[in-house]
Amino acid sequence: MAFNIKINGKTHSVDVDGDTPVLWVLRDVLGMTGTKFGCGRALCGACTIHIDGKPARSCITSIDSLGDSQITTIEALGATPVGAKVQKAWVDREVPQCGYCQSGQIMSAAALLAANPHPTDSDIDDAMSGNICRCGTYVRIREAIKQAAQSNE
Ligand code: FES
Ligand code: FES
């Protein structure tokens, strides 16, 4: 079945089954591999994208549920003001270790700061709790979110 999906400001036409997860479409059909496959069951956050600005797990989001929604992926996040601040903070704080979880972490952090420019520790915990990092970079992630938030002042 043909779908027109809006990703990073462009419309892409794809021909897949309606229950195909968006993650599969991004990676396997469109070759956009910045969004990672971790668990495939909404348990790790590696596949986080934005749908109409809100964080979503692309591994459990079927393409036929998107409608006219606008998707943003890690490939274009830096073009947004908050995305650029988050990515700068990630570099400044040298957050990644192996890096595998980090695009999902950054997408969740950017969605948090877009909705709440000055999050408390509790807000950060709530927003980031679904993003797992097997390398344990949580302390640096928190520092980077706080740096990005300070740059909003
Ligand atoms: S791959 Fe989607 S949450 Fe783990
Ligand atoms: S940096 Fe390795 S899993 Fe997070």
JSON list of C-alpha atoms and ligand atoms in Angstrom, two decimals:
[
{"chain": "A", "resi": 1, "resn": "MET", "atom": "CA", "xyz": [0.00, 0.00, 0.00]},
{"chain": "A", "resi": 2, "resn": "ALA", "atom": "CA", "xyz": [1.29, 3.48, -0.80]},
{"chain": "A", "resi": 3, "resn": "PHE", "atom": "CA", "xyz": [1.80, 6.06, 1.93]},
{"chain": "A", "resi": 4, "resn": "ASN", "atom": "CA", "xyz": [3.03, 9.64, 1.77]},
{"chain": "A", "resi": 5, "resn": "ILE", "atom": "CA", "xyz": [4.85, 10.46, 4.98]},
{"chain": "A", "resi": 6, "resn": "LYS", "atom": "CA", "xyz": [6.33, 13.78, 6.03]},
{"chain": "A", "resi": 7, "resn": "ILE", "atom": "CA", "xyz": [9.82, 13.45, 7.42]},
{"chain": "A", "resi": 8, "resn": "ASN", "atom": "CA", "xyz": [12.10, 16.36, 8.22]},
{"chain": "A", "resi": 9, "resn": "GLY", "atom": "CA", "xyz": [10.11, 18.72, 6.03]},
{"chain": "A", "resi": 10, "resn": "LYS", "atom": "CA", "xyz": [9.98, 16.46, 2.98]},
{"chain": "A", "resi": 11, "resn": "THR", "atom": "CA", "xyz": [7.25, 14.12, 1.78]},
{"chain": "A", "resi": 12, "resn": "HIS", "atom": "CA", "xyz": [8.34, 10.57, 1.01]},
{"chain": "A", "resi": 13, "resn": "SER", "atom": "CA", "xyz": [6.25, 8.05, -0.88]},
{"chain": "A", "resi": 14, "resn": "VAL", "atom": "CA", "xyz": [6.67, 4.48, 0.30]},
{"chain": "A", "resi": 15, "resn": "ASP", "atom": "CA", "xyz": [4.92, 1.25, -0.57]},
{"chain": "A", "resi": 16, "resn": "VAL", "atom": "CA", "xyz": [4.69, -0.98, 2.50]},
{"chain": "A", "resi": 17, "resn": "ASP", "atom": "CA", "xyz": [2.08, -2.82, 4.56]},
{"chain": "A", "resi": 18, "resn": "GLY", "atom": "CA", "xyz": [0.06, -0.51, 6.81]},
{"chain": "A", "resi": 19, "resn": "ASP", "atom": "CA", "xyz": [1.25, -2.20, 9.99]},
{"chain": "A", "resi": 20, "resn": "THR", "atom": "CA", "xyz": [4.92, -1.66, 9.13]},
{"chain": "A", "resi": 21, "resn": "PRO", "atom": "CA", "xyz": [6.66, 0.14, 12.00]},
{"chain": "A", "resi": 22, "resn": "VAL", "atom": "CA", "xyz": [7.95, 3.60, 11.15]},
{"chain": "A", "resi": 23, "resn": "LEU", "atom": "CA", "xyz": [11.41, 2.50, 12.32]},
{"chain": "A", "resi": 24, "resn": "TRP", "atom": "CA", "xyz": [11.53, -0.09, 9.55]},
{"chain": "A", "resi": 25, "resn": "VAL", "atom": "CA", "xyz": [10.47, 2.49, 6.99]},
{"chain": "A", "resi": 26, "resn": "LEU", "atom": "CA", "xyz": [13.11, 4.96, 8.13]},
{"chain": "A", "resi": 27, "resn": "ARG", "atom": "CA", "xyz": [15.98, 2.51, 8.23]},
{"chain": "A", "resi": 28, "resn": "ASP", "atom": "CA", "xyz": [15.22, -0.16, 5.66]},
{"chain": "A", "resi": 29, "resn": "VAL", "atom": "CA", "xyz": [13.16, 1.68, 3.07]},
{"chain": "A", "resi": 30, "resn": "LEU", "atom": "CA", "xyz": [14.55, 5.22, 3.22]},
{"chain": "A", "resi": 31, "resn": "GLY", "atom": "CA", "xyz": [18.07, 4.47, 4.44]},
{"chain": "A", "resi": 32, "resn": "MET", "atom": "CA", "xyz": [17.84, 6.91, 7.35]},
{"chain": "A", "resi": 33, "resn": "THR", "atom": "CA", "xyz": [19.87, 4.97, 9.87]},
{"chain": "A", "resi": 34, "resn": "GLY", "atom": "CA", "xyz": [20.32, 7.62, 12.56]},
{"chain": "A", "resi": 35, "resn": "THR", "atom": "CA", "xyz": [17.30, 6.22, 14.39]},
{"chain": "A", "resi": 36, "resn": "LYS", "atom": "CA", "xyz": [18.35, 2.97, 16.06]},
{"chain": "A", "resi": 37, "resn": "PHE", "atom": "CA", "xyz": [16.74, -0.41, 16.61]},
{"chain": "A", "resi": 38, "resn": "GLY", "atom": "CA", "xyz": [17.19, -1.64, 20.16]},
{"chain": "A", "resi": 39, "resn": "CYS", "atom": "CA", "xyz": [14.40, -3.77, 21.57]},
{"chain": "A", "resi": 40, "resn": "GLY", "atom": "CA", "xyz": [11.57, -3.39, 19.09]},
{"chain": "A", "resi": 41, "resn": "ARG", "atom": "CA", "xyz": [9.10, -3.37, 21.99]},
{"chain": "A", "resi": 42, "resn": "ALA", "atom": "CA", "xyz": [9.03, 0.21, 23.30]},
{"chain": "A", "resi": 43, "resn": "LEU", "atom": "CA", "xyz": [11.34, -0.69, 26.17]},
{"chain": "A", "resi": 44, "resn": "CYS", "atom": "CA", "xyz": [14.65, 1.04, 25.42]},
{"chain": "A", "resi": 45, "resn": "GLY", "atom": "CA", "xyz": [14.07, 4.36, 23.63]},
{"chain": "A", "resi": 46, "resn": "ALA", "atom": "CA", "xyz": [16.77, 3.85, 20.99]},
{"chain": "A", "resi": 47, "resn": "CYS", "atom": "CA", "xyz": [14.21, 4.38, 18.22]},
{"chain": "A", "resi": 48, "resn": "THR", "atom": "CA", "xyz": [12.80, 7.68, 19.53]},
{"chain": "A", "resi": 49, "resn": "ILE", "atom": "CA", "xyz": [11.61, 10.18, 16.93]},
{"chain": "A", "resi": 50, "resn": "HIS", "atom": "CA", "xyz": [9.33, 13.21, 17.18]},
{"chain": "A", "resi": 51, "resn": "ILE", "atom": "CA", "xyz": [5.80, 13.03, 15.85]},
{"chain": "A", "resi": 52, "resn": "ASP", "atom": "CA", "xyz": [4.37, 16.53, 15.72]},
{"chain": "A", "resi": 53, "resn": "GLY", "atom": "CA", "xyz": [7.06, 17.54, 18.19]},
{"chain": "A", "resi": 54, "resn": "LYS", "atom": "CA", "xyz": [6.35, 14.85, 20.76]},
{"chain": "A", "resi": 55, "resn": "PRO", "atom": "CA", "xyz": [8.69, 11.94, 21.45]},
{"chain": "A", "resi": 56, "resn": "ALA", "atom": "CA", "xyz": [7.47, 8.61, 20.10]},
{"chain": "A", "resi": 57, "resn": "ARG", "atom": "CA", "xyz": [8.86, 5.09, 19.85]},
{"chain": "A", "resi": 58, "resn": "SER", "atom": "CA", "xyz": [9.09, 4.43, 16.14]},
{"chain": "A", "resi": 59, "resn": "CYS", "atom": "CA", "xyz": [9.44, 0.66, 16.66]},
{"chain": "A", "resi": 60, "resn": "ILE", "atom": "CA", "xyz": [5.79, 0.38, 17.74]},
{"chain": "A", "resi": 61, "resn": "THR", "atom": "CA", "xyz": [4.31, 3.17, 15.61]},
{"chain": "A", "resi": 62, "resn": "SER", "atom": "CA", "xyz": [2.70, 1.76, 12.49]},
{"chain": "A", "resi": 63, "resn": "ILE", "atom": "CA", "xyz": [2.91, 3.77, 9.32]},
{"chain": "A", "resi": 64, "resn": "ASP", "atom": "CA", "xyz": [-0.86, 3.74, 8.90]},
{"chain": "A", "resi": 65, "resn": "SER", "atom": "CA", "xyz": [-1.26, 5.58, 12.22]},
{"chain": "A", "resi": 66, "resn": "LEU", "atom": "CA", "xyz": [0.66, 8.65, 11.06]},
{"chain": "A", "resi": 67, "resn": "GLY", "atom": "CA", "xyz": [-1.93, 10.44, 8.96]},
{"chain": "A", "resi": 68, "resn": "ASP", "atom": "CA", "xyz": [-0.71, 13.97, 8.26]},
{"chain": "A", "resi": 69, "resn": "SER", "atom": "CA", "xyz": [1.71, 14.03, 11.17]},
{"chain": "A", "resi": 70, "resn": "GLN", "atom": "CA", "xyz": [5.13, 15.59, 10.78]},
{"chain": "A", "resi": 71, "resn": "ILE", "atom": "CA", "xyz": [8.05, 13.37, 11.73]},
{"chain": "A", "resi": 72, "resn": "THR", "atom": "CA", "xyz": [11.41, 14.69, 12.84]},
{"chain": "A", "resi": 73, "resn": "THR", "atom": "CA", "xyz": [14.41, 12.40, 13.12]},
{"chain": "A", "resi": 74, "resn": "ILE", "atom": "CA", "xyz": [17.91, 12.85, 14.48]},
{"chain": "A", "resi": 75, "resn": "GLU", "atom": "CA", "xyz": [19.12, 13.67, 10.96]},
{"chain": "A", "resi": 76, "resn": "ALA", "atom": "CA", "xyz": [17.27, 17.01, 11.03]},
{"chain": "A", "resi": 77, "resn": "LEU", "atom": "CA", "xyz": [17.05, 17.77, 14.74]},
{"chain": "A", "resi": 78, "resn": "GLY", "atom": "CA", "xyz": [20.01, 20.15, 14.61]},
{"chain": "A", "resi": 79, "resn": "ALA", "atom": "CA", "xyz": [18.05, 22.45, 12.31]},
{"chain": "A", "resi": 80, "resn": "THR", "atom": "CA", "xyz": [15.73, 23.35, 15.18]},
{"chain": "A", "resi": 81, "resn": "PRO", "atom": "CA", "xyz": [16.93, 25.88, 17.80]},
{"chain": "A", "resi": 82, "resn": "VAL", "atom": "CA", "xyz": [16.40, 23.50, 20.71]},
{"chain": "A", "resi": 83, "resn": "GLY", "atom": "CA", "xyz": [17.92, 20.60, 18.79]},
{"chain": "A", "resi": 84, "resn": "ALA", "atom": "CA", "xyz": [21.05, 22.63, 18.05]},
{"chain": "A", "resi": 85, "resn": "LYS", "atom": "CA", "xyz": [21.42, 23.53, 21.73]},
{"chain": "A", "resi": 86, "resn": "VAL", "atom": "CA", "xyz": [21.01, 19.94, 22.82]},
{"chain": "A", "resi": 87, "resn": "GLN", "atom": "CA", "xyz": [23.51, 18.65, 20.30]},
{"chain": "A", "resi": 88, "resn": "LYS", "atom": "CA", "xyz": [26.06, 21.31, 21.30]},
{"chain": "A", "resi": 89, "resn": "ALA", "atom": "CA", "xyz": [25.63, 20.39, 24.97]},
{"chain": "A", "resi": 90, "resn": "TRP", "atom": "CA", "xyz": [26.07, 16.70, 24.09]},
{"chain": "A", "resi": 91, "resn": "VAL", "atom": "CA", "xyz": [29.36, 17.49, 22.37]},
{"chain": "A", "resi": 92, "resn": "ASP", "atom": "CA", "xyz": [30.56, 19.87, 25.08]},
{"chain": "A", "resi": 93, "resn": "ARG", "atom": "CA", "xyz": [29.86, 17.29, 27.81]},
{"chain": "A", "resi": 94, "resn": "GLU", "atom": "CA", "xyz": [31.23, 14.39, 25.74]},
{"chain": "A", "resi": 95, "resn": "VAL", "atom": "CA", "xyz": [28.10, 12.42, 26.57]},
{"chain": "A", "resi": 96, "resn": "PRO", "atom": "CA", "xyz": [28.28, 9.37, 24.27]},
{"chain": "A", "resi": 97, "resn": "GLN", "atom": "CA", "xyz": [30.27, 6.26, 25.03]},
{"chain": "A", "resi": 98, "resn": "CYS", "atom": "CA", "xyz": [29.47, 3.56, 22.45]},
{"chain": "A", "resi": 99, "resn": "GLY", "atom": "CA", "xyz": [26.86, 5.95, 21.06]},
{"chain": "A", "resi": 100, "resn": "TYR", "atom": "CA", "xyz": [24.16, 3.43, 20.23]},
{"chain": "A", "resi": 101, "resn": "CYS", "atom": "CA", "xyz": [21.44, 4.87, 22.46]},
{"chain": "A", "resi": 102, "resn": "GLN", "atom": "CA", "xyz": [22.36, 8.49, 21.94]},
{"chain": "A", "resi": 103, "resn": "SER", "atom": "CA", "xyz": [20.15, 9.54, 19.06]},
{"chain": "A", "resi": 104, "resn": "GLY", "atom": "CA", "xyz": [17.16, 8.37, 21.09]},
{"chain": "A", "resi": 105, "resn": "GLN", "atom": "CA", "xyz": [18.46, 10.14, 24.18]},
{"chain": "A", "resi": 106, "resn": "ILE", "atom": "CA", "xyz": [18.92, 13.39, 22.25]},
{"chain": "A", "resi": 107, "resn": "MET", "atom": "CA", "xyz": [15.45, 13.18, 20.71]},
{"chain": "A", "resi": 108, "resn": "SER", "atom": "CA", "xyz": [13.86, 12.70, 24.13]},
{"chain": "A", "resi": 109, "resn": "ALA", "atom": "CA", "xyz": [15.93, 15.52, 25.65]},
{"chain": "A", "resi": 110, "resn": "ALA", "atom": "CA", "xyz": [15.05, 17.92, 22.84]},
{"chain": "A", "resi": 111, "resn": "ALA", "atom": "CA", "xyz": [11.34, 17.14, 23.17]},
{"chain": "A", "resi": 112, "resn": "LEU", "atom": "CA", "xyz": [11.58, 17.77, 26.90]},
{"chain": "A", "resi": 113, "resn": "LEU", "atom": "CA", "xyz": [13.28, 21.14, 26.48]},
{"chain": "A", "resi": 114, "resn": "ALA", "atom": "CA", "xyz": [10.92, 22.22, 23.71]},
{"chain": "A", "resi": 115, "resn": "ALA", "atom": "CA", "xyz": [7.97, 21.61, 26.03]},
{"chain": "A", "resi": 116, "resn": "ASN", "atom": "CA", "xyz": [9.69, 22.68, 29.25]},
{"chain": "A", "resi": 117, "resn": "PRO", "atom": "CA", "xyz": [12.70, 24.99, 28.79]},
{"chain": "A", "resi": 118, "resn": "HIS", "atom": "CA", "xyz": [13.69, 24.83, 32.49]},
{"chain": "A", "resi": 119, "resn": "PRO", "atom": "CA", "xyz": [13.07, 21.28, 33.70]},
{"chain": "A", "resi": 120, "resn": "THR", "atom": "CA", "xyz": [13.62, 20.21, 37.29]},
{"chain": "A", "resi": 121, "resn": "ASP", "atom": "CA", "xyz": [15.57, 17.06, 38.12]},
{"chain": "A", "resi": 122, "resn": "SER", "atom": "CA", "xyz": [12.26, 15.31, 38.51]},
{"chain": "A", "resi": 123, "resn": "ASP", "atom": "CA", "xyz": [11.08, 16.53, 35.10]},
{"chain": "A", "resi": 124, "resn": "ILE", "atom": "CA", "xyz": [14.31, 15.21, 33.56]},
{"chain": "A", "resi": 125, "resn": "ASP", "atom": "CA", "xyz": [13.87, 11.86, 35.28]},
{"chain": "A", "resi": 126, "resn": "ASP", "atom": "CA", "xyz": [10.30, 11.57, 34.05]},
{"chain": "A", "resi": 127, "resn": "ALA", "atom": "CA", "xyz": [11.15, 12.52, 30.46]},
{"chain": "A", "resi": 128, "resn": "MET", "atom": "CA", "xyz": [14.28, 10.37, 30.18]},
{"chain": "A", "resi": 129, "resn": "SER", "atom": "CA", "xyz": [13.31, 7.30, 32.19]},
{"chain": "A", "resi": 130, "resn": "GLY", "atom": "CA", "xyz": [12.34, 5.32, 29.08]},
{"chain": "A", "resi": 131, "resn": "ASN", "atom": "CA", "xyz": [15.71, 5.82, 27.40]},
{"chain": "A", "resi": 132, "resn": "ILE", "atom": "CA", "xyz": [18.13, 3.10, 28.45]},
{"chain": "A", "resi": 133, "resn": "CYS", "atom": "CA", "xyz": [21.92, 3.49, 28.17]},
{"chain": "A", "resi": 134, "resn": "ARG", "atom": "CA", "xyz": [23.88, 0.29, 28.66]},
{"chain": "A", "resi": 135, "resn": "CYS", "atom": "CA", "xyz": [27.08, 2.33, 28.94]},
{"chain": "A", "resi": 136, "resn": "GLY", "atom": "CA", "xyz": [25.65, 4.26, 31.88]},
{"chain": "A", "resi": 137, "resn": "THR", "atom": "CA", "xyz": [26.05, 7.79, 30.53]},
{"chain": "A", "resi": 138, "resn": "TYR", "atom": "CA", "xyz": [23.14, 9.03, 32.64]},
{"chain": "A", "resi": 139, "resn": "VAL", "atom": "CA", "xyz": [25.16, 11.54, 34.67]},
{"chain": "A", "resi": 140, "resn": "ARG", "atom": "CA", "xyz": [26.51, 13.23, 31.55]},
{"chain": "A", "resi": 141, "resn": "ILE", "atom": "CA", "xyz": [23.07, 13.16, 29.93]},
{"chain": "A", "resi": 142, "resn": "ARG", "atom": "CA", "xyz": [21.64, 15.07, 32.89]},
{"chain": "A", "resi": 143, "resn": "GLU", "atom": "CA", "xyz": [24.52, 17.59, 32.80]},
{"chain": "A", "resi": 144, "resn": "ALA", "atom": "CA", "xyz": [24.00, 18.15, 29.09]},
{"chain": "A", "resi": 145, "resn": "ILE", "atom": "CA", "xyz": [20.27, 18.70, 29.49]},
{"chain": "A", "resi": 146, "resn": "LYS", "atom": "CA", "xyz": [20.99, 21.24, 32.22]},
{"chain": "A", "resi": 147, "resn": "GLN", "atom": "CA", "xyz": [23.57, 23.00, 30.05]},
{"chain": "A", "resi": 148, "resn": "ALA", "atom": "CA", "xyz": [21.12, 23.18, 27.16]},
{"chain": "A", "resi": 149, "resn": "ALA", "atom": "CA", "xyz": [18.45, 24.51, 29.53]},
{"chain": "A", "resi": 150, "resn": "GLN", "atom": "CA", "xyz": [20.82, 27.21, 30.82]},
{"chain": "A", "resi": 151, "resn": "SER", "atom": "CA", "xyz": [21.45, 28.34, 27.29]},
{"chain": "A", "resi": 152, "resn": "ASN", "atom": "CA", "xyz": [17.73, 29.13, 27.13]},
{"chain": "A", "resi": 153, "resn": "GLU", "atom": "CA", "xyz": [18.15, 31.82, 29.82]},
{"chain": "B", "resi": 1, "resn": "FES", "atom": "S1", "xyz": [13.72, -0.10, 19.69]},
{"chain": "B", "resi": 1, "resn": "FES", "atom": "FE1", "xyz": [11.97, 1.09, 20.11]},
{"chain": "B", "resi": 1, "resn": "FES", "atom": "S2", "xyz": [11.97, 1.34, 22.25]},
{"chain": "B", "resi": 1, "resn": "FES", "atom": "FE2", "xyz": [13.58, -0.06, 21.87]},
{"chain": "B", "resi": 2, "resn": "FES", "atom": "S1", "xyz": [26.33, 5.25, 25.01]},
{"chain": "B", "resi": 2, "resn": "FES", "atom": "FE1", "xyz": [26.40, 3.08, 24.82]},
{"chain": "B", "resi": 2, "resn": "FES", "atom": "S2", "xyz": [24.36, 2.44, 25.17]},
{"chain": "B", "resi": 2, "resn": "FES", "atom": "FE2", "xyz": [24.35, 4.54, 25.64]}
]
